[in-house]
PDB file of C-alpha atoms and ligand atoms in Angstrom:
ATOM      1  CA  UNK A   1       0.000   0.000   0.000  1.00 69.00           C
ATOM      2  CA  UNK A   2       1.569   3.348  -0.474  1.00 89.00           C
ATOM      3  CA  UNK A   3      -0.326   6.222   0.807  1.00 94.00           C
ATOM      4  CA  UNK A   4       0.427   9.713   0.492  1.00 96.00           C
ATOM      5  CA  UNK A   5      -0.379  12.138   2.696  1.00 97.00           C
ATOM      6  CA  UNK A   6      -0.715  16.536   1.987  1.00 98.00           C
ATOM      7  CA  UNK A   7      -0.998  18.992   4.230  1.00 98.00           C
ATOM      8  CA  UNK A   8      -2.215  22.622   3.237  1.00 98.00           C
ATOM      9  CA  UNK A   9      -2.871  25.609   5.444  1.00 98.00           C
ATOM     10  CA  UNK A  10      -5.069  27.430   2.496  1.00 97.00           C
ATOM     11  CA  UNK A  11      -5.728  27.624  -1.465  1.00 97.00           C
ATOM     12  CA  UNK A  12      -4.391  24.350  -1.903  1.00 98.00           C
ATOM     13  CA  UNK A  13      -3.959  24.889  -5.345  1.00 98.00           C
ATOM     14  CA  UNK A  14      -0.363  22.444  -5.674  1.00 98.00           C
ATOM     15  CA  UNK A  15      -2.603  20.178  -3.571  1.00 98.00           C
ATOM     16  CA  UNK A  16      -4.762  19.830  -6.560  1.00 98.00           C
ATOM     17  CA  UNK A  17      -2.098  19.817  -9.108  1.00 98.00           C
ATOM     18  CA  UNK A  18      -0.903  16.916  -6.953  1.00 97.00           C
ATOM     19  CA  UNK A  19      -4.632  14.752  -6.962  1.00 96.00           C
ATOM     20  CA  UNK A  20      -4.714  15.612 -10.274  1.00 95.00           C
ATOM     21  CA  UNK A  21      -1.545  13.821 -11.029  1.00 94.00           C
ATOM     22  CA  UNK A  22      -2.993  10.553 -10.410  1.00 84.00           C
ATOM     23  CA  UNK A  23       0.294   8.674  -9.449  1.00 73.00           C
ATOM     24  CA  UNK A  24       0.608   5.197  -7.743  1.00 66.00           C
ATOM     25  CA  UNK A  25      -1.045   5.866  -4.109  1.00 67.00           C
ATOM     26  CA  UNK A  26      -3.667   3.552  -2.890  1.00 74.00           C
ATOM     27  CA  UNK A  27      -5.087   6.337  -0.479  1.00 92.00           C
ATOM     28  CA  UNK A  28      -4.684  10.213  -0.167  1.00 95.00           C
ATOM     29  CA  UNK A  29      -4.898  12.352   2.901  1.00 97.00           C
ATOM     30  CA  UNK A  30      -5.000  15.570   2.984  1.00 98.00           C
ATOM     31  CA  UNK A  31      -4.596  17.490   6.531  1.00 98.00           C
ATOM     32  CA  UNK A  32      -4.938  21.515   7.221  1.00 98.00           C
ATOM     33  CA  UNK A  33      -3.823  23.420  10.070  1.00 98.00           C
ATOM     34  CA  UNK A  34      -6.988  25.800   9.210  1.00 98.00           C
ATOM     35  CA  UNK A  35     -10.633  24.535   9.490  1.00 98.00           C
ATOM     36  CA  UNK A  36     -11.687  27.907   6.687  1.00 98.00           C
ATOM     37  CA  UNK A  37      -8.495  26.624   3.743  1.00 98.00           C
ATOM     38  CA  UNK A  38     -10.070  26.357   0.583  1.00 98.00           C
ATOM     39  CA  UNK A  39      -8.254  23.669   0.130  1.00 98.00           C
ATOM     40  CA  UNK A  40     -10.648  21.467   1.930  1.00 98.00           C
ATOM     41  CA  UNK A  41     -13.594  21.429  -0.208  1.00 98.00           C
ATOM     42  CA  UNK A  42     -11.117  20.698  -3.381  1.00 97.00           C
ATOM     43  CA  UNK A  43      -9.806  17.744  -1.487  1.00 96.00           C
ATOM     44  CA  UNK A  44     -13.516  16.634  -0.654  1.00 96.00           C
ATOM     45  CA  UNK A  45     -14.215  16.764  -4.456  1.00 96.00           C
ATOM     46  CA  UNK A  46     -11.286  14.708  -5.271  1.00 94.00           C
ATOM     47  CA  UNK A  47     -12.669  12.013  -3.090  1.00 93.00           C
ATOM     48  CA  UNK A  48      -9.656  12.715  -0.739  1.00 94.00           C
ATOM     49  CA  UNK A  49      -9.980  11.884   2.873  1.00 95.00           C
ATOM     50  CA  UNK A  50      -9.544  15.680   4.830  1.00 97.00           C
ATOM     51  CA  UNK A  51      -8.387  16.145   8.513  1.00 98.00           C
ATOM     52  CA  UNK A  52      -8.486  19.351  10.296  1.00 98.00           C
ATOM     53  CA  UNK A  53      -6.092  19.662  13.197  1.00 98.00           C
ATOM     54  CA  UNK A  54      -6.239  23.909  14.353  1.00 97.00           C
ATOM     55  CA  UNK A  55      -2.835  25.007  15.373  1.00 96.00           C
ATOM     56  CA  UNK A  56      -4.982  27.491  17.654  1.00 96.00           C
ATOM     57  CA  UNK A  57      -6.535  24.823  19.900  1.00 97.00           C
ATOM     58  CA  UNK A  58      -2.909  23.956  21.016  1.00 96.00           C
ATOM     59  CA  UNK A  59      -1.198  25.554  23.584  1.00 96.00           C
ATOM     60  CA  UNK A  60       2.480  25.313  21.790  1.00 94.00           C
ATOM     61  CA  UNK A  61       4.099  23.722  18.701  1.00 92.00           C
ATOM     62  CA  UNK A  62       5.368  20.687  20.392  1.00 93.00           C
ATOM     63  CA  UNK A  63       2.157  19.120  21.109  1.00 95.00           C
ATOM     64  CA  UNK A  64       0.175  20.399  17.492  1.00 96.00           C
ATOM     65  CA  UNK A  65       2.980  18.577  16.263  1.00 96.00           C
ATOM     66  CA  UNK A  66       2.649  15.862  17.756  1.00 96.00           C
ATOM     67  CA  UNK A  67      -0.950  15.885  17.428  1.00 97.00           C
ATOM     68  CA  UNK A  68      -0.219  16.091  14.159  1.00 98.00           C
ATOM     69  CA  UNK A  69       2.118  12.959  13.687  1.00 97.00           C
ATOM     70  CA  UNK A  70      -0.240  11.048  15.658  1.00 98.00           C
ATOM     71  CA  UNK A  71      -2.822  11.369  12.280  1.00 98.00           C
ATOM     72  CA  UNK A  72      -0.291  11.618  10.190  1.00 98.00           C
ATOM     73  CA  UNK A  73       1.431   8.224  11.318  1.00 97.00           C
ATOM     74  CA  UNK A  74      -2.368   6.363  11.275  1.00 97.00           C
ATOM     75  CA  UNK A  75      -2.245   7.069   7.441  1.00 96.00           C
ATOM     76  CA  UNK A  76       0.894   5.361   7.323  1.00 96.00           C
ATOM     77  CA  UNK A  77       2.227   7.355   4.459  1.00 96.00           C
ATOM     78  CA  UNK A  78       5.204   7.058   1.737  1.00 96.00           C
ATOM     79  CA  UNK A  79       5.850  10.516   1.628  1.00 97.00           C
ATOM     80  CA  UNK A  80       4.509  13.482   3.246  1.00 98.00           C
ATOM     81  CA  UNK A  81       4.266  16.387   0.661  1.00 98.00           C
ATOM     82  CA  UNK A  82       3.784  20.247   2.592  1.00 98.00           C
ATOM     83  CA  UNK A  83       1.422  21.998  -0.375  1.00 98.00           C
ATOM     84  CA  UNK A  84       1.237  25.812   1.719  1.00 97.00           C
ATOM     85  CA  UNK A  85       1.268  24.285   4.776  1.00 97.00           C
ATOM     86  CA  UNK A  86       2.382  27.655   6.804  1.00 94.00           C
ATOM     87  CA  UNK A  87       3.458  26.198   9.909  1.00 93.00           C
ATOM     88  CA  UNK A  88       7.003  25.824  10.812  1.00 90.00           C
ATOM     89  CA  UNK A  89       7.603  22.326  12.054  1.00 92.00           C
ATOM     90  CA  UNK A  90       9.482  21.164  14.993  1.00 93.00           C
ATOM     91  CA  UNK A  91      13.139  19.489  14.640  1.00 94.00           C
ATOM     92  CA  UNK A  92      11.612  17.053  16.466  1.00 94.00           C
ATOM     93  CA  UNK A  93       9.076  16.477  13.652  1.00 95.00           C
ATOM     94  CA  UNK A  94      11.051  17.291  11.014  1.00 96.00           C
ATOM     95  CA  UNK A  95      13.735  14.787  11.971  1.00 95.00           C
ATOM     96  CA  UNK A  96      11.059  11.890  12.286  1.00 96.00           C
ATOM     97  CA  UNK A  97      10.236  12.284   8.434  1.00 97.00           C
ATOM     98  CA  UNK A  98      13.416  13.255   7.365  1.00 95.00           C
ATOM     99  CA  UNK A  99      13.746  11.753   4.186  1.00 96.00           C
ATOM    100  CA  UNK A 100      10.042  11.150   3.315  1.00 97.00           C
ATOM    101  CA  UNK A 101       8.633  14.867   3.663  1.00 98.00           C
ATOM    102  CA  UNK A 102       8.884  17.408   0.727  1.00 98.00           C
ATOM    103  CA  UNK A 103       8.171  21.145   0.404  1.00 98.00           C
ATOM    104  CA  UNK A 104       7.229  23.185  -2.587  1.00 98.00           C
ATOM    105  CA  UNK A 105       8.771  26.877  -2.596  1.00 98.00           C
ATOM    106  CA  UNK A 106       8.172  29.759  -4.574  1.00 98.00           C
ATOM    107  CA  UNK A 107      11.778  30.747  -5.496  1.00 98.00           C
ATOM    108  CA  UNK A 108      14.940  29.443  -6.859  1.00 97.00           C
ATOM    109  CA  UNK A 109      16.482  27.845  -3.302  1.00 96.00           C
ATOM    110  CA  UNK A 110      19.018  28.745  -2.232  1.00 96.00           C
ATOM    111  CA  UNK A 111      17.917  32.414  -3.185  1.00 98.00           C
ATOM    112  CA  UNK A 112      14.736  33.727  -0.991  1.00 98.00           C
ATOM    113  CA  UNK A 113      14.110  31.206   1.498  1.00 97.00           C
ATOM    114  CA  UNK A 114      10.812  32.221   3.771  1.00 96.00           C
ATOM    115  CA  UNK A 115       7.834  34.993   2.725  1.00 96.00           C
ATOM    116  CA  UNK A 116       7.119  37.235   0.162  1.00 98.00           C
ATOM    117  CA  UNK A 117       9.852  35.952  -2.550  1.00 98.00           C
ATOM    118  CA  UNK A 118       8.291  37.327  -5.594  1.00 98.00           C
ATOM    119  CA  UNK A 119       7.971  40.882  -3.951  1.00 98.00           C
ATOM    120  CA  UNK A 120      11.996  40.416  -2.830  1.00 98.00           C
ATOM    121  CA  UNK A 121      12.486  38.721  -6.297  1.00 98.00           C
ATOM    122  CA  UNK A 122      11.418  42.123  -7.757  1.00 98.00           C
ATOM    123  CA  UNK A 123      13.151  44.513  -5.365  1.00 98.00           C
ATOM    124  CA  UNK A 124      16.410  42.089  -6.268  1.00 98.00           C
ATOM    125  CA  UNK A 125      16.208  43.349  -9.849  1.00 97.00           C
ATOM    126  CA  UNK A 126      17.020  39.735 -10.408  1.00 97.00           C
ATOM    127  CA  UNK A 127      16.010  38.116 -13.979  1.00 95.00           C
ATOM    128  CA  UNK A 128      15.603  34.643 -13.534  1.00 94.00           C
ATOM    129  CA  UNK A 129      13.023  33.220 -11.302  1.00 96.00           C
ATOM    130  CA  UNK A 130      11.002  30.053 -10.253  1.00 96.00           C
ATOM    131  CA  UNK A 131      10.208  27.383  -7.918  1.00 97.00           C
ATOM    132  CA  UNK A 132      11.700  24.928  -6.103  1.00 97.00           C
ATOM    133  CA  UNK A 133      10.747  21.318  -4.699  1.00 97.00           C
ATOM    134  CA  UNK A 134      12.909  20.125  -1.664  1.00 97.00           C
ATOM    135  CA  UNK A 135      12.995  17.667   1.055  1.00 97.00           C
ATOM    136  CA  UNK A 136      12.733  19.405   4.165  1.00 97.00           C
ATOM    137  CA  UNK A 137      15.287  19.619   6.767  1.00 95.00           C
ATOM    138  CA  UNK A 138      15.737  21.639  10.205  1.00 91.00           C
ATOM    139  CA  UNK A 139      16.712  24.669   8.116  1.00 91.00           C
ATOM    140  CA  UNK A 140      13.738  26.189   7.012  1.00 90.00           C
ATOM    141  CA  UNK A 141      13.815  26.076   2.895  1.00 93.00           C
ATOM    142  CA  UNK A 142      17.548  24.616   2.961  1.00 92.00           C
ATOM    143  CA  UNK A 143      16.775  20.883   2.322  1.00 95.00           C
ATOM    144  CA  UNK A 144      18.462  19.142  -1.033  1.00 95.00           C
ATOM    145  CA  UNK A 145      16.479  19.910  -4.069  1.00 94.00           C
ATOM    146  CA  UNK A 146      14.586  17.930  -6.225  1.00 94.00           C
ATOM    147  CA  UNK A 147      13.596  19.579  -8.623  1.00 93.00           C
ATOM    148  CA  UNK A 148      13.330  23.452 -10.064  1.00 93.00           C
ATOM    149  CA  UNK A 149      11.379  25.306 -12.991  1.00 92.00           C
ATOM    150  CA  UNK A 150      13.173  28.779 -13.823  1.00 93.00           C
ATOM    151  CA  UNK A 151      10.898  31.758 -15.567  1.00 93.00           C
ATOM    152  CA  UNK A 152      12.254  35.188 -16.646  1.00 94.00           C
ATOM    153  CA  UNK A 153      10.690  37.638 -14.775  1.00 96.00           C
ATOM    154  CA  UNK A 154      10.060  40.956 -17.202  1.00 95.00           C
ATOM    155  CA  UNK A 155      10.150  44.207 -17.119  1.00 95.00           C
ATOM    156  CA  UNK A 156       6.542  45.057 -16.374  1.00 96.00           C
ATOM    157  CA  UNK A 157       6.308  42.318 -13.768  1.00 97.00           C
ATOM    158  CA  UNK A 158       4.302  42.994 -10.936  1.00 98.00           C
ATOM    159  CA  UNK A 159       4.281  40.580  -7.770  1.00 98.00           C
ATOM    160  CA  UNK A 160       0.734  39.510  -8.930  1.00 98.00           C
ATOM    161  CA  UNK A 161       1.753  38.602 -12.575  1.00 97.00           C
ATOM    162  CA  UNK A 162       5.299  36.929 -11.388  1.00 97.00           C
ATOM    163  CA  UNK A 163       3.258  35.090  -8.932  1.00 98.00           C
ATOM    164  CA  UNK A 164       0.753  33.404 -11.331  1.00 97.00           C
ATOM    165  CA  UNK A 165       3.615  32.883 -13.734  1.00 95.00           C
ATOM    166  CA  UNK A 166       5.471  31.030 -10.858  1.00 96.00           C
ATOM    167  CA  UNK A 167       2.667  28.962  -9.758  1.00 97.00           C
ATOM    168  CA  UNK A 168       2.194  27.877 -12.832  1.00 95.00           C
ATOM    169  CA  UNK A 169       5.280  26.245 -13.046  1.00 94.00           C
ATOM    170  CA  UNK A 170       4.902  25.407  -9.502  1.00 96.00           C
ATOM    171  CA  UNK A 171       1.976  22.888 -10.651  1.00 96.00           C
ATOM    172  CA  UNK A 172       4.197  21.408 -13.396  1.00 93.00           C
ATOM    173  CA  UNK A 173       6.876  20.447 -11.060  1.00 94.00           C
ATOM    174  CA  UNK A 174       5.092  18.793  -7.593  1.00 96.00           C
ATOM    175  CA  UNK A 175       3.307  16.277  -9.126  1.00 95.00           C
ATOM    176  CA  UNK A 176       6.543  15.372 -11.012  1.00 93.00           C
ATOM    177  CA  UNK A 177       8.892  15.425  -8.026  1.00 95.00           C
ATOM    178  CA  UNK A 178       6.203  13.344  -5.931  1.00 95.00           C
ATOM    179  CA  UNK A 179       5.221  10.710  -8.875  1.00 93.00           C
ATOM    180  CA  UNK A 180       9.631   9.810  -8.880  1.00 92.00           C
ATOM    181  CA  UNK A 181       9.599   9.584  -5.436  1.00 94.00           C
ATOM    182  CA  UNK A 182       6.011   7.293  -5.164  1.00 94.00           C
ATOM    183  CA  UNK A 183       7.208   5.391  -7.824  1.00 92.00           C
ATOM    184  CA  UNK A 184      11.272   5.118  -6.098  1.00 92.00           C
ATOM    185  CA  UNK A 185      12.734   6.668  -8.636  1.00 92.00           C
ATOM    186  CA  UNK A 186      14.492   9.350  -6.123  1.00 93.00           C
ATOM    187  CA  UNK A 187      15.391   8.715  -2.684  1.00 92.00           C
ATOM    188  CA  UNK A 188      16.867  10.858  -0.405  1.00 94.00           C
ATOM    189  CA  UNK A 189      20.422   9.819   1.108  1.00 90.00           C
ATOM    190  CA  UNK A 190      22.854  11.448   3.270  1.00 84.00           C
ATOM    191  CA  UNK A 191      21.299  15.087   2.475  1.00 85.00           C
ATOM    192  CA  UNK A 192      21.541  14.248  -1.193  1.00 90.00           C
ATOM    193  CA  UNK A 193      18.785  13.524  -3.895  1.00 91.00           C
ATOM    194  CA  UNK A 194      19.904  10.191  -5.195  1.00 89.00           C
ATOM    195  CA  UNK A 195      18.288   9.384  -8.739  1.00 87.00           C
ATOM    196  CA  UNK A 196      17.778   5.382  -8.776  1.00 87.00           C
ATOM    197  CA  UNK A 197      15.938   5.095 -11.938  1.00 80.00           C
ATOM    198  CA  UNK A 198      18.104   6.649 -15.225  1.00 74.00           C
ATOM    199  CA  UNK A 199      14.849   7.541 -17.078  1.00 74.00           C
ATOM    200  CA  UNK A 200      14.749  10.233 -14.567  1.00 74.00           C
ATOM    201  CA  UNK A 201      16.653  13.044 -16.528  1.00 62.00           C
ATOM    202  CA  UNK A 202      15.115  16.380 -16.079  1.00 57.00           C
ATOM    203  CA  UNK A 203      15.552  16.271 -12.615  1.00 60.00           C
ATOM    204  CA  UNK A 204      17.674  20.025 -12.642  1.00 55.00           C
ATOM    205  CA  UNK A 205      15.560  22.605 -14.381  1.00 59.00           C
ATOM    206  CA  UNK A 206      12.561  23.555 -16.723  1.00 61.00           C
ATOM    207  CA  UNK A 207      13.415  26.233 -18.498  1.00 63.00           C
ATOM    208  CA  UNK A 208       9.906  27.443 -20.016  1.00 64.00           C
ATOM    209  CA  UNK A 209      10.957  30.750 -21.848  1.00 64.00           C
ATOM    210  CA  UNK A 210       8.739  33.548 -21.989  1.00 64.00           C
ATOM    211  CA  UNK A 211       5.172  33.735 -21.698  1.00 63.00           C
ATOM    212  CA  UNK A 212       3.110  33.813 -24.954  1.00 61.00           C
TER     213      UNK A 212
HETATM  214  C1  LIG B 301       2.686  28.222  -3.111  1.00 83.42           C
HETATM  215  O1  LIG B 301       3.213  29.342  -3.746  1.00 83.42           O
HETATM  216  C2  LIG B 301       3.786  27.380  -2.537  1.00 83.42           C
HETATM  217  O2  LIG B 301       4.960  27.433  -3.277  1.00 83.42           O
HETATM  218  C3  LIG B 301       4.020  28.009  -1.183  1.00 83.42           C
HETATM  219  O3  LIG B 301       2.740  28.387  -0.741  1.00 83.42           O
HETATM  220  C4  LIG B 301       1.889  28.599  -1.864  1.00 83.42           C
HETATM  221  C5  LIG B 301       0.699  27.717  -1.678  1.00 83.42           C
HETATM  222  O4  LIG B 301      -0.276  27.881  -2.673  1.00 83.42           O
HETATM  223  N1  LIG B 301       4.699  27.091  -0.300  1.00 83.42           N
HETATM  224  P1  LIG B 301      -1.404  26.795  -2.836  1.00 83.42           P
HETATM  225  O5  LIG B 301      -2.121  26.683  -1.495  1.00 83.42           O
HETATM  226  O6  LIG B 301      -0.777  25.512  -3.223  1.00 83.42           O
HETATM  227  O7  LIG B 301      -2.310  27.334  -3.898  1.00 83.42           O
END
């Protein structure tokens, strides 16, 4: 059985690139921090099983994470994929699913770890741009990368339209990175994305171009 499990805090709109995807998993979970995420009612129409766990009817982060583990460890899961989820986890929790917990980011990791990377993209001046998908480790948006998808941001870029351009790519990329690692094509070793299956070739960048 391999069983996948998502957590979201809102939108959830990499959540539904990802049950869109239809990979190999037997059974699909998805769990929010936030009883109002949109999210929720996409994951109800995908057939998905949803769990709410509110971070607000905790008194710290140790035990809504390990409140948290206790559902997430009932699903039994393969990999653990964070799809907005915008609570920072615990070492503690972060160390139990080292290996088998991924992240999707909106910026080209290493550069813009944390909030509000297209609007620090912008002020950057920088020209390239994109997403990244990681395994997470105790430093927040540092884990080894599996895979990225670059865009050029333009002159009359605004955070809105660099944004949508981003997410776009953003949806390209997660269901990718997760359907390797359902399938074992990628494993995560020693801090290192290890490819196991050769078919697995484009695992450094999408390059898209410009926008039509
Ligand atoms: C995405 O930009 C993702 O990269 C970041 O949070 C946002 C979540 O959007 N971690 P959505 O909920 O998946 O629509």
């Amino acid at each position: 059985m391999k069983s996948l499990v998502i957590l979201i805090s809102g939108r959830g709109s990499n959540m539904q690139a990802l049950l869109e995807a239809g990979f190999q998993a037997d059974r699909i979970t998805v769990i929010s921090n936030n009883p109002n995420a949109t999210g929720l009612e996409i994951a109800r129409k995908y057939g998905a099983k949803t769990i709410v766990i509110d971070h607000r009817t905790f008194p710290d982060r140790q035990t809504f994470d390990t409140a948290l583990a206790e559902k997430i460890d009932a699903c039994q899961p393969k990999l653990i994929a964070l799809a907005g989820f915008m609570r920072i986890l615990s070492d503690r929790f972060v160390q139990r699913y080292q290996g088998r917990l991924m992240n999707i980011h909106p910026s080209l990791l290493p550069a813009f770890p944390g909030l509000g990377t297209h609007a620090r993209a912008l002020q950057e001046g920088i020209k390239i741009h994109g997403c990244t998908v990681h395994f997470v480790t105790a430093q927040l948006d540092h884990g080894p990368v599996v895979i990225q998808a670059a865009i050029p941001v333009l002159p009359e870029d605004t955070e809105e339209t660099l944004a949508a351009r981003v997410l776009q790519q953003e949806h390209r990329i997660y269901p990718q990175a997760v359907r390797w690692f359902m399938e074992d094509q990628i494993r995560f070793t020693e801090n290192h994305v290890e490819v196991i299956d050769s078919s697995v070739r484009e695992i450094a960048l999408y390059s898209p171009g410009l926008p039509e």
